[in-house]
Coordinates of C-alpha atoms and ligand atoms in Angstrom, one line a residue:
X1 CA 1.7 18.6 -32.9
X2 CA 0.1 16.3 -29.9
X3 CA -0.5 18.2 -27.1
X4 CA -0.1 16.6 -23.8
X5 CA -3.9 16.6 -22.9
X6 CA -4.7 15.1 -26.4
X7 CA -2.0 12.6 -25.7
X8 CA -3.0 11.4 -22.6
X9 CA -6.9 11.3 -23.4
X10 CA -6.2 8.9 -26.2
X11 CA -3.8 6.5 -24.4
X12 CA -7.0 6.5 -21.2
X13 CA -9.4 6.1 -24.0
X14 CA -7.6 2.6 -25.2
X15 CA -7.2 1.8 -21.6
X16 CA -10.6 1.9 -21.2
X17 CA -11.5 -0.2 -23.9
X18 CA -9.2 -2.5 -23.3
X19 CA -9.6 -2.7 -19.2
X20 CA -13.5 -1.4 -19.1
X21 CA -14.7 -4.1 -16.4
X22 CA -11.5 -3.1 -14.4
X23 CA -13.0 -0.3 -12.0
X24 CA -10.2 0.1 -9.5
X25 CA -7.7 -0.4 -12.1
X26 CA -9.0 2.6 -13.9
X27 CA -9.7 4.5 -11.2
X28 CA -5.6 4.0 -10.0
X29 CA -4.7 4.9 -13.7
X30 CA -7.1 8.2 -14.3
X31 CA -6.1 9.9 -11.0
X32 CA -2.4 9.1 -12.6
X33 CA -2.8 10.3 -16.2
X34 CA -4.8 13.9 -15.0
X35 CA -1.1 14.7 -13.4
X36 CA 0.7 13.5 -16.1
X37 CA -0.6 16.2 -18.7
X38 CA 2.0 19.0 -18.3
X39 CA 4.8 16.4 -18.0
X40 CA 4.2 15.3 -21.9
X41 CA 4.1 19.0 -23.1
X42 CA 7.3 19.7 -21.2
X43 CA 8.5 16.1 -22.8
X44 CA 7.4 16.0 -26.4
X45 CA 9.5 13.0 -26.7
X46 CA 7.6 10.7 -24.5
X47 CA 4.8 11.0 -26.6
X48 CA 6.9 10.1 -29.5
X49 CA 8.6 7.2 -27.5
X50 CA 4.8 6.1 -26.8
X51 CA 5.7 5.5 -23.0
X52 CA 2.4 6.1 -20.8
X53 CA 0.4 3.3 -23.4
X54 CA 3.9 1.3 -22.6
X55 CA 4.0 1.9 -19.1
X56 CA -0.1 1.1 -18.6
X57 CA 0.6 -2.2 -20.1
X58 CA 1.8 -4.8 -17.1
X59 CA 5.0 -6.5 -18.1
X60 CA 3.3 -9.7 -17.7
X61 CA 0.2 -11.3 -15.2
X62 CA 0.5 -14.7 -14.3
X63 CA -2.8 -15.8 -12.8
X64 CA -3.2 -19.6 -11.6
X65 CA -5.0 -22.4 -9.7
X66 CA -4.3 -22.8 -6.1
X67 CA -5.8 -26.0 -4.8
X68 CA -5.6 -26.7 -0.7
X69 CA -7.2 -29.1 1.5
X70 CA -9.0 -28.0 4.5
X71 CA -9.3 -29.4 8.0
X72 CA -12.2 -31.7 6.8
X73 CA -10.6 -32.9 4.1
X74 CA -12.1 -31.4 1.4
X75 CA -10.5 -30.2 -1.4
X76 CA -10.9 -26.4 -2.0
X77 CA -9.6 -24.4 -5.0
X78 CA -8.3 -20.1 -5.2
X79 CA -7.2 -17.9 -8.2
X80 CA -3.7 -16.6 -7.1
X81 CA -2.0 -13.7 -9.0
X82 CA 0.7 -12.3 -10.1
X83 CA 1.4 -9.3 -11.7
X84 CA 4.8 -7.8 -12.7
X85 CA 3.7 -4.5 -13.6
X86 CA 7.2 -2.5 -14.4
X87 CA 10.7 -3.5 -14.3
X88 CA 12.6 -0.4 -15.5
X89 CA 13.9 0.5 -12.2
X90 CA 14.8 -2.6 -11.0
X91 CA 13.3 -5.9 -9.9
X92 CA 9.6 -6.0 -9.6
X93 CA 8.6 -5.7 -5.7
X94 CA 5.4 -5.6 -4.0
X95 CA 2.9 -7.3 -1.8
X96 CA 0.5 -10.0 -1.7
X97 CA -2.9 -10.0 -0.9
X98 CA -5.5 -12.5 0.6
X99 CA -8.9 -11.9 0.3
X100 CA -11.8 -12.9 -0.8
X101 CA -12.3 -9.7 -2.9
X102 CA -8.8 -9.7 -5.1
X103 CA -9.5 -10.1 -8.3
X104 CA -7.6 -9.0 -11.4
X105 CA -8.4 -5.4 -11.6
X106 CA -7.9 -5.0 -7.5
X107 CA -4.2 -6.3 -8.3
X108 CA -3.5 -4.4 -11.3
X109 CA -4.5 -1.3 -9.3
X110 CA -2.2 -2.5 -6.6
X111 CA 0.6 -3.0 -9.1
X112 CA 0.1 0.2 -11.0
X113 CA 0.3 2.1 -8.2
X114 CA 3.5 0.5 -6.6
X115 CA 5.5 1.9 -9.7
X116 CA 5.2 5.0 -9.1
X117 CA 5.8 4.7 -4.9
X118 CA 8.8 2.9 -5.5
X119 CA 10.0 5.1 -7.5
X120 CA 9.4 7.6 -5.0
X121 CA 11.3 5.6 -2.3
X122 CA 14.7 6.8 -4.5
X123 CA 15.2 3.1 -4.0
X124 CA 16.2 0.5 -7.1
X125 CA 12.2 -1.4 -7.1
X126 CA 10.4 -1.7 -9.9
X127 CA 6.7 -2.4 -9.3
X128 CA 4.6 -5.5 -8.9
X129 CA 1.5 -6.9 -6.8
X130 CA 0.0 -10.5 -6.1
X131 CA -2.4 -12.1 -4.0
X132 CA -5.5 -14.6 -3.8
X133 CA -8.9 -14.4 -3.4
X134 CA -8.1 -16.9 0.0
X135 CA -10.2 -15.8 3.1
X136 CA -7.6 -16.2 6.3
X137 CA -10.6 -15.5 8.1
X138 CA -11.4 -18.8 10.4
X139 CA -8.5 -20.6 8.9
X140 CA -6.2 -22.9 11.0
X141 CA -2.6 -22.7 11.3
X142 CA -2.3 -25.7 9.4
X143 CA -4.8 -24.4 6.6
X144 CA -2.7 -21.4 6.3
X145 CA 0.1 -23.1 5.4
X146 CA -1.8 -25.6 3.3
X147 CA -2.9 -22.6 1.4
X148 CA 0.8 -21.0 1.3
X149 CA 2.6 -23.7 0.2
X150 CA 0.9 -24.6 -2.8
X151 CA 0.5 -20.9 -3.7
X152 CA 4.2 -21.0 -3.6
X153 CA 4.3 -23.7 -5.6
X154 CA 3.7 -22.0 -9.1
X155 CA 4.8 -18.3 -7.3
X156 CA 8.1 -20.0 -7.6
X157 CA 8.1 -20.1 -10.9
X158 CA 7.8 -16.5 -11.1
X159 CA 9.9 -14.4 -8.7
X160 CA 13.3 -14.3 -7.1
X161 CA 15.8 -12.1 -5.2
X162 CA 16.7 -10.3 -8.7
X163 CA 13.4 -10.9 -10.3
X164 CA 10.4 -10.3 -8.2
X165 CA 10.6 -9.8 -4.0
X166 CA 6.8 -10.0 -2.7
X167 CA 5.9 -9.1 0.7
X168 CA 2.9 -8.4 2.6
X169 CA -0.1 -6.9 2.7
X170 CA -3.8 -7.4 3.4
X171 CA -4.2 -10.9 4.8
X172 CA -0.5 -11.7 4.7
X173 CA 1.8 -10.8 7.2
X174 CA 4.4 -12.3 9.2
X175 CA 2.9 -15.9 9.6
X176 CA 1.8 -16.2 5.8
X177 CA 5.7 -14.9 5.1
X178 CA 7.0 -17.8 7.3
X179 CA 5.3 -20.4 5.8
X180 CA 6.0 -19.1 2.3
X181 CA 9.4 -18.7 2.7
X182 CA 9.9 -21.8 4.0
X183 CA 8.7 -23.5 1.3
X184 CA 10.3 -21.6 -1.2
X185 CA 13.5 -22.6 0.1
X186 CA 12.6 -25.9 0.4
X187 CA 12.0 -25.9 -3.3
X188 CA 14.3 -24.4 -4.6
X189 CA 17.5 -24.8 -1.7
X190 CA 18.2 -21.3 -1.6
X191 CA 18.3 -18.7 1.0
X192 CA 18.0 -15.8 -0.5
X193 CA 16.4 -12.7 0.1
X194 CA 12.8 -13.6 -2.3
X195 CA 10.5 -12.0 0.3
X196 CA 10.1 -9.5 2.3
X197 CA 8.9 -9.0 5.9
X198 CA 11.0 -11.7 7.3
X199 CA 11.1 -13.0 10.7
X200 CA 14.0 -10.8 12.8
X201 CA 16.0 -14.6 13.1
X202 CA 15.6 -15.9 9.6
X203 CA 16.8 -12.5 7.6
X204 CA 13.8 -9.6 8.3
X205 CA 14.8 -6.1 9.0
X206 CA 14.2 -4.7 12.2
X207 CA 11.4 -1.6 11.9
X208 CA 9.9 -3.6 8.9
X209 CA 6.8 -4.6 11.0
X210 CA 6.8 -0.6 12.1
X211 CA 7.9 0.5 8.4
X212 CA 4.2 1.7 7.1
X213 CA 2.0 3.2 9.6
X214 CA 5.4 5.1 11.1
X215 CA 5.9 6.2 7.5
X216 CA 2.5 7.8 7.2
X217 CA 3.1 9.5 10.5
X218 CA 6.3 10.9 9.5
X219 CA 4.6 11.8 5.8
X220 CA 1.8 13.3 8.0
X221 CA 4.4 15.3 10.2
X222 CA 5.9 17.1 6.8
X223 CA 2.7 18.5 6.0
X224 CA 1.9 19.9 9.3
X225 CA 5.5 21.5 9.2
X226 CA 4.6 23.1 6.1
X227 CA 1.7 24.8 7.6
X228 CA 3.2 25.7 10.7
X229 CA 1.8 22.8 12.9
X230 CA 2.7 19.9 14.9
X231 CA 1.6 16.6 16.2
X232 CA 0.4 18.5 20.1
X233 CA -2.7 17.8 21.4
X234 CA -3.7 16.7 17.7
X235 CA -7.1 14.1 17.9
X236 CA -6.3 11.6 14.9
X237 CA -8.7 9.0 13.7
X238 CA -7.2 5.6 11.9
X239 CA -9.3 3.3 9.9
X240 CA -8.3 -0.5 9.6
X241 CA -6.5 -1.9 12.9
X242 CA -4.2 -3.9 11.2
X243 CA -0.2 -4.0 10.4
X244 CA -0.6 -0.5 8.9
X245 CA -3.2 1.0 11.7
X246 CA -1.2 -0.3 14.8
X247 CA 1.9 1.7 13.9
X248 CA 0.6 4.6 12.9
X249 CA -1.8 4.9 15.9
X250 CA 1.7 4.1 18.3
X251 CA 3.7 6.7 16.2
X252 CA 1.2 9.1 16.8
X253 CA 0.9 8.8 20.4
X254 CA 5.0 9.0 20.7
X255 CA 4.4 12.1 18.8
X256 CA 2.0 13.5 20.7
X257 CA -1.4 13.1 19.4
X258 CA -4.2 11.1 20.2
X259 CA -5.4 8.7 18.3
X260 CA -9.0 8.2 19.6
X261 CA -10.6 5.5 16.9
X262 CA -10.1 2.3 15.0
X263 CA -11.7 -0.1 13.0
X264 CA -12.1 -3.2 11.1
X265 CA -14.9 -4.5 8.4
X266 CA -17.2 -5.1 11.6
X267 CA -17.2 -1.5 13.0
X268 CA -15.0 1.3 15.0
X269 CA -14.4 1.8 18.0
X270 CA -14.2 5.4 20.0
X271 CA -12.2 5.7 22.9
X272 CA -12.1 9.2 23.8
X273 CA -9.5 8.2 26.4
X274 CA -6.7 6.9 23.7
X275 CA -6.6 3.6 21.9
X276 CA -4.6 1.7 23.8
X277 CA -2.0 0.4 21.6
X278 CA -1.1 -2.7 23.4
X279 CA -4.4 -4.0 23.8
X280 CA -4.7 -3.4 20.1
X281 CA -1.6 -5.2 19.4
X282 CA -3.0 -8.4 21.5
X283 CA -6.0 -8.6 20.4
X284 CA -5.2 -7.7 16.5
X285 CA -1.4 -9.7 16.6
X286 CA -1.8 -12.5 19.1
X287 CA -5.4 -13.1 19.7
X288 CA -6.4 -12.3 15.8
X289 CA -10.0 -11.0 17.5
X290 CA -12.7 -8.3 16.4
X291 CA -12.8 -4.7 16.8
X292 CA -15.6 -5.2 19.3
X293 CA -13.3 -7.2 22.0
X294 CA -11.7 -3.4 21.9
X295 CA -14.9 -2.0 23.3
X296 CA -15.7 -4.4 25.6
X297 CA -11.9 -4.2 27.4
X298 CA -11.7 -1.0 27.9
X299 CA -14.3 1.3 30.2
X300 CA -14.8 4.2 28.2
X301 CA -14.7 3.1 24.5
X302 CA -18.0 2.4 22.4
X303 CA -18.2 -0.1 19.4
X304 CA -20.2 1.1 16.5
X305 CA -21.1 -1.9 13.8
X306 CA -20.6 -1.8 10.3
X307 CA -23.5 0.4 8.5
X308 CA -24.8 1.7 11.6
X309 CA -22.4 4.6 11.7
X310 CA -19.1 6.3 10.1
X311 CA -15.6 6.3 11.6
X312 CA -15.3 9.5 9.7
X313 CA -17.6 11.1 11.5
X314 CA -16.1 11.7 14.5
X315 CA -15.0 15.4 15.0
X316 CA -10.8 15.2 14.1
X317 CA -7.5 16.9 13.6
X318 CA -6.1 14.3 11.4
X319 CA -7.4 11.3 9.5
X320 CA -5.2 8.3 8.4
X321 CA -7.5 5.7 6.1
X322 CA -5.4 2.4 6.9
X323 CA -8.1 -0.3 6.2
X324 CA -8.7 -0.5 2.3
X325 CA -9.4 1.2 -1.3
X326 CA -12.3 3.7 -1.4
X327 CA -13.3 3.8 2.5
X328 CA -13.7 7.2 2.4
X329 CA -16.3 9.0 0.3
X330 CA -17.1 12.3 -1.3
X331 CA -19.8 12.6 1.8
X332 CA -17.5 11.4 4.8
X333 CA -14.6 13.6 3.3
X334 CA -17.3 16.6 3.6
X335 CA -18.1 15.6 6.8
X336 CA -14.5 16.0 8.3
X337 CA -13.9 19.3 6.6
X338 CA -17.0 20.6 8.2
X339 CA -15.4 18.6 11.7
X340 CA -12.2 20.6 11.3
X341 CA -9.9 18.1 9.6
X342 CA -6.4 20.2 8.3
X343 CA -4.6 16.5 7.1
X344 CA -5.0 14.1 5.6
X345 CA -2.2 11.0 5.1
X346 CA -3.4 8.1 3.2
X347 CA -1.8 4.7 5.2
X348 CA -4.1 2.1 2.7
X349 CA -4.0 2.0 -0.7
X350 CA -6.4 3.9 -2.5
X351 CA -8.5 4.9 0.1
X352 CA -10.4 7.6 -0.9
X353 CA -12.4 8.1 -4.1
X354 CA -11.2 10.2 -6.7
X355 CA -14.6 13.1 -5.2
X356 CA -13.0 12.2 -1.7
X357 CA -9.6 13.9 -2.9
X358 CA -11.3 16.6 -5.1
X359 CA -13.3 17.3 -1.4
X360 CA -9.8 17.8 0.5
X361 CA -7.9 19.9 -2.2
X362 CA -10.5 22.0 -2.7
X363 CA -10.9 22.8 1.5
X364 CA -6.9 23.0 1.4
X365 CA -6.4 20.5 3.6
X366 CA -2.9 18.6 3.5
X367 CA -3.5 15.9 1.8
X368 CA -0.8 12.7 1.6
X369 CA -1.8 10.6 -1.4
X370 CA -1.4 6.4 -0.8
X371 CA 1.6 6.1 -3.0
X372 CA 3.5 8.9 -1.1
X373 CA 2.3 8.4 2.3
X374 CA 2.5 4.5 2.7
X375 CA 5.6 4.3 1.2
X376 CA 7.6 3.4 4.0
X377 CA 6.7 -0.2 4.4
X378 CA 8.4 -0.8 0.5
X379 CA 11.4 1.4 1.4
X380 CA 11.6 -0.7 4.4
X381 CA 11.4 -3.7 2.5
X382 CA 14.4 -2.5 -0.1
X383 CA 16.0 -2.0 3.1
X384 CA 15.8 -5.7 4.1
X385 CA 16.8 -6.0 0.6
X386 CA 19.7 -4.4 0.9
X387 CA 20.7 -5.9 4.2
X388 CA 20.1 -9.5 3.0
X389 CA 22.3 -8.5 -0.4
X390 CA 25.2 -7.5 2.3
X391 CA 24.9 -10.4 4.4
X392 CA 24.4 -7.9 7.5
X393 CA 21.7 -6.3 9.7
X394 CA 21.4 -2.7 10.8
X395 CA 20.0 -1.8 14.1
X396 CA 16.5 -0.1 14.2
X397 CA 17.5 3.1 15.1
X398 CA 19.6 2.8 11.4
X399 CA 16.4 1.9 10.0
X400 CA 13.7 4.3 11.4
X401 CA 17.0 7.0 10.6
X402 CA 16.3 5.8 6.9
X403 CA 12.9 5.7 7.1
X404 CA 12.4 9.3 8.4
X405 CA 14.5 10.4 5.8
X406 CA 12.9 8.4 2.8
X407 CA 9.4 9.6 4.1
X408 CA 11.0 13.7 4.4
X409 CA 12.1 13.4 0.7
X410 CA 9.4 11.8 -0.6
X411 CA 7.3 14.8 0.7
X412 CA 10.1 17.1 -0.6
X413 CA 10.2 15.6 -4.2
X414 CA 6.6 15.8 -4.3
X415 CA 6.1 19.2 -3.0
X416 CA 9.0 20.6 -5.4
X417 CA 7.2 19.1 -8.3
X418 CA 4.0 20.0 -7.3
X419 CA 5.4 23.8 -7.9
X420 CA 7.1 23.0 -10.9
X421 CA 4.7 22.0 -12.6
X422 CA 2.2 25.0 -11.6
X423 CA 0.2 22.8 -9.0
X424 CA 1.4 24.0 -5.7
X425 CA 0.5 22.4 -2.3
X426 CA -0.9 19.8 -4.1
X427 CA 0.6 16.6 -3.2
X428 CA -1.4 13.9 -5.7
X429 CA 0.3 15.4 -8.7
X430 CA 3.4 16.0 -7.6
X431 CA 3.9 12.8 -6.5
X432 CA 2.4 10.7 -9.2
X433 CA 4.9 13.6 -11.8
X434 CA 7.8 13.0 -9.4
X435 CA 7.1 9.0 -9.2
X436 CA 6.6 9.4 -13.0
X437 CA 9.6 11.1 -14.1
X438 CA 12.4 8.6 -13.0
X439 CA 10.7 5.7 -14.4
X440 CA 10.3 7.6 -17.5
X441 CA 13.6 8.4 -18.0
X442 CA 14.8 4.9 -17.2
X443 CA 12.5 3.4 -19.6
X444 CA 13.8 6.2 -22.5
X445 CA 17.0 5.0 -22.2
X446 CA 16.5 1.2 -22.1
X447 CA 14.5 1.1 -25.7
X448 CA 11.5 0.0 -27.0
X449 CA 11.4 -3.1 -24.4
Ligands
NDP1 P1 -4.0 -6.1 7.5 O1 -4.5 -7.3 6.9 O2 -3.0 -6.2 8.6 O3 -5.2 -5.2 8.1 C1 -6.2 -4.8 7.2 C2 -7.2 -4.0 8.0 O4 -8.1 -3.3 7.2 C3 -8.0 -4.9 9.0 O5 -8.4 -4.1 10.1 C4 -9.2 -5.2 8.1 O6 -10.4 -5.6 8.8 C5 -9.4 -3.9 7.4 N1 -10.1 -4.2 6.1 C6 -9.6 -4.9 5.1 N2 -10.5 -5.0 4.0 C7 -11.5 -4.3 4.4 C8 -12.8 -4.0 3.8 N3 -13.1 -4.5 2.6 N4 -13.6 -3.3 4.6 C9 -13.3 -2.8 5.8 N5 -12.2 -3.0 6.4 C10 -11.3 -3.8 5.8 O7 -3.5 -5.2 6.3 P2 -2.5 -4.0 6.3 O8 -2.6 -3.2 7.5 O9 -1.1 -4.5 5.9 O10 -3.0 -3.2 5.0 C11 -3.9 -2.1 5.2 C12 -3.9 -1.2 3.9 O11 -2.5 -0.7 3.8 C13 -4.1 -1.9 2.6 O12 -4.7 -1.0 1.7 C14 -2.7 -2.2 2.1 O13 -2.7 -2.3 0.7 C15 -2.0 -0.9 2.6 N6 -0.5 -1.0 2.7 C16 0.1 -2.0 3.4 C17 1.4 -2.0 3.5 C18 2.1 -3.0 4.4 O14 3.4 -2.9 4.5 N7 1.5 -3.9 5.1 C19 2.3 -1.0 2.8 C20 1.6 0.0 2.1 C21 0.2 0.0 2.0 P3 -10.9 -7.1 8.8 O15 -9.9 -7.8 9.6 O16 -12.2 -7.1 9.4 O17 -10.8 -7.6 7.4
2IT2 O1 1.4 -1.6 -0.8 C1 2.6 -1.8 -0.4 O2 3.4 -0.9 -0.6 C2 2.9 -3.0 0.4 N1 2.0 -3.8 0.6 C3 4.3 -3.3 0.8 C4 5.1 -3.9 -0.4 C5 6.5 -4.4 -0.1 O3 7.1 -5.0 -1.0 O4 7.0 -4.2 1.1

């Protein structure tokens, strides 16, 4: 008989043939398959039923040519992507990305991983990513929507409010929604719930915006429970200073921490005093500026550039990586344990190298994986999904309500099947086996499709 380890090394051994120039991809799918082992000995029939080499293999990629022209006229040309990775749950639903590093494998990591986090959410979402190797950077208003509308123009093809709901994510937030939105509906004259992220007039959620970094604090608040802790007087560092950083650093501070640094590819800032969260928010929301205008606003904070200096080393509490995949190395994740660090809740996806993890487990620190932790902003978004289906809109203190309570059993699934399966306290597993197990069943029970 197969055993579960022999079962799973064979199906990662084909993965790697087949994918070996995909590095992120990989990486997503390894950390995935190591928890999976115990799952396929309790489940000989999985193996039988073939379903990890099934569920590794997107349902489709669509890949295409996005040609724009710029302010001066000149005609410029981006890959844009789409990849429906798993529909056994329900419709594919994920973000898009823009920037000038997406590439194939970056979104088939994205993808991969949103199957199991959806999951997770207990909501109906299947999983799926897209993006463009587009740089927003330095773009006009006009260019942006130059740039949306004809990526819409084959994305059109593809998706739909029982097909495939994108949303946000690196690069695209509420102003790239707008314009693709707009002309989604102007090409097909339908309003329909297709994305998500909407503007709060033309059929968002409320608490959408908040949905991600709030979720990571509220992920982050389990695990302190669970060791007897709370948010008090607790000094928190967040990487990034985007959609996902903003919220979690204003979260935090409700809660009673301080977050006390920030960042973006040009540096972190430290500001022993607090990041202010409304600076932030003008600078990063309105102004679209650089970490640096931080520093120079406020008195007592210091801007450190890019490769001159780590935000992870500054002595912490609590770290939340909300800027990108693998920002945080085997090195910087030794540096906080020896700084103190007791959590760890992971706000981007796939921030921290596989060592990185292996670093925190192994000091027993609580550590949130990505596809727990960050879930909120897609349970949000199945919110808006649900509200759109209705025809209605909840307030925000329905949502948050939700939220809180998807992000408190997400932990609780995890944790519970963490223990089940012999692994307890340790979150990555249980979450990827409690992800794993509802998409498995689902896609038992639908056939050989
Ligand atoms: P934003 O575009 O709003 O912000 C991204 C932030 O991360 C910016 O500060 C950006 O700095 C920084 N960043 C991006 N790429 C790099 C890089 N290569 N090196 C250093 N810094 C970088 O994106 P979000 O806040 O929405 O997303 C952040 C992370 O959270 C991503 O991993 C995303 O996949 C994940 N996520 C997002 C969700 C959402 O709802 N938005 C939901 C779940 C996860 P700069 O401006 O200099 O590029
Ligand atoms: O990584 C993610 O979960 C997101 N970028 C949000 C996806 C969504 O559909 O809201």
């Amino acid at each position: 008989m197969t055993t579960g380890k022999q079962y799973v090394d064979s199906v990662f051994e084909k993965v790697k043939a087949q994918n070996g120039h995909e590095a992120e991809f990989l990486q997503a799918v390894e950390e995935v398959f190591a928890s999976l082992v115990p799952v396929f000995d309790k489940y000989p029939k999985y193996i039988e039923e073939n379903l990890l080499e099934r569920l590794v293999e997107p349902e489709r990629i669509v890949s295409f040519r996005v040609p724009w022209v710029d302010d001066k006229g000149q005609v410029q040309v981006n890959r844009g992507f789409r990849v429906q990775f798993s529909s056994a749950i329900g419709p594919y639903k994920g973000g898009l990305r823009f920037h000038p590093s997406v590439n194939q494998s970056i979104i088939k990591f994205l993808g991969f991983e949103q199957i199991f986090k959806n999951s997770l959410t207990g909501q109906p979402i299947g999983g799926g990513k897209g993006g463009s190797n587009f740089d927003p950077k330095g773009k006009s208003d006009n260019e942006i929507m130059r740039f949306c509308q004809s990526f819409m123009t084959e994305l059109s093809k593809h998706i739909g409010a029982d097909t495939d709901v994108p949303a946000g994510d690196i690069g695209v937030g509420g102003r790239e929604i707008g314009y693709l939105y707009g002309y989604y509906k102007r090409l097909r004259n339908e309003y329909t719930g297709v994305l998500t992220g909407k503007g709060l007039t033309w059929g968002g959620s409320l608490a959408r915006t908040e949905a991600t970094g709030y979720g990571a604090v509220y992920f982050a608040e389990q695990m302190l429970k669970a060791r007897g802790e709370d948010f008090n007087g607790k000094v928190a560092l967040v990487s990034g200073s985007g959609n996902v950083a903003i919220y979690a650093i204003e979260k935090l501070h409700a809660l009673g921490a301080k977050a006390v640094a920030c960042s973006d590819s040009s540096g972190f800032v430290y500001d022993p005093d607090g990041i202010d969260v409304e600076l932030l928010k003008d600078l990063k929301e309105v102004k679209r500026a650089r970490i640096v205008e931080y520093a120079n606003a406020r008195p007592n904070a210091t801007f450190t550039a890019a490769g001159e200096g780590s935000i992870w080393d500054i002595k912490a509490d609590l770290a939340f990586p909300c800027a990108t995949q693998n920002e945080l190395n085997e090195e910087q994740a030794k540096t906080l344990v020896a700084n103190g660090v007791i959590a760890v809740s992971e706000g981007a996806n796939m921030p921290s190298t596989l060592e990185a993890i292996d670093v925190f487990l192994n000091a027993g620190v609580s550590f949130g994986p990505a596809k727990a932790a960050n879930a909120g902003g897609v349970a949000v978004s199945a919110l808006e999904m649900a509200q759109n289906s209705g025809r209605t809109s909840w307030t925000f203190e329905e949502v948050d309500g939700k939220l809180y309570d998807i992000m408190k059993g997400i932990y609780e699934n995890s944790a519970a099947a963490a223990k089940e399966f012999g692994q307890e306290g340790n979150l990555v597993v249980g979450a990827n086996i409690a992800g794993f197990l509802k998409v498995a069943e689902a896609m038992s029970a639908q056939g050989i499709v």
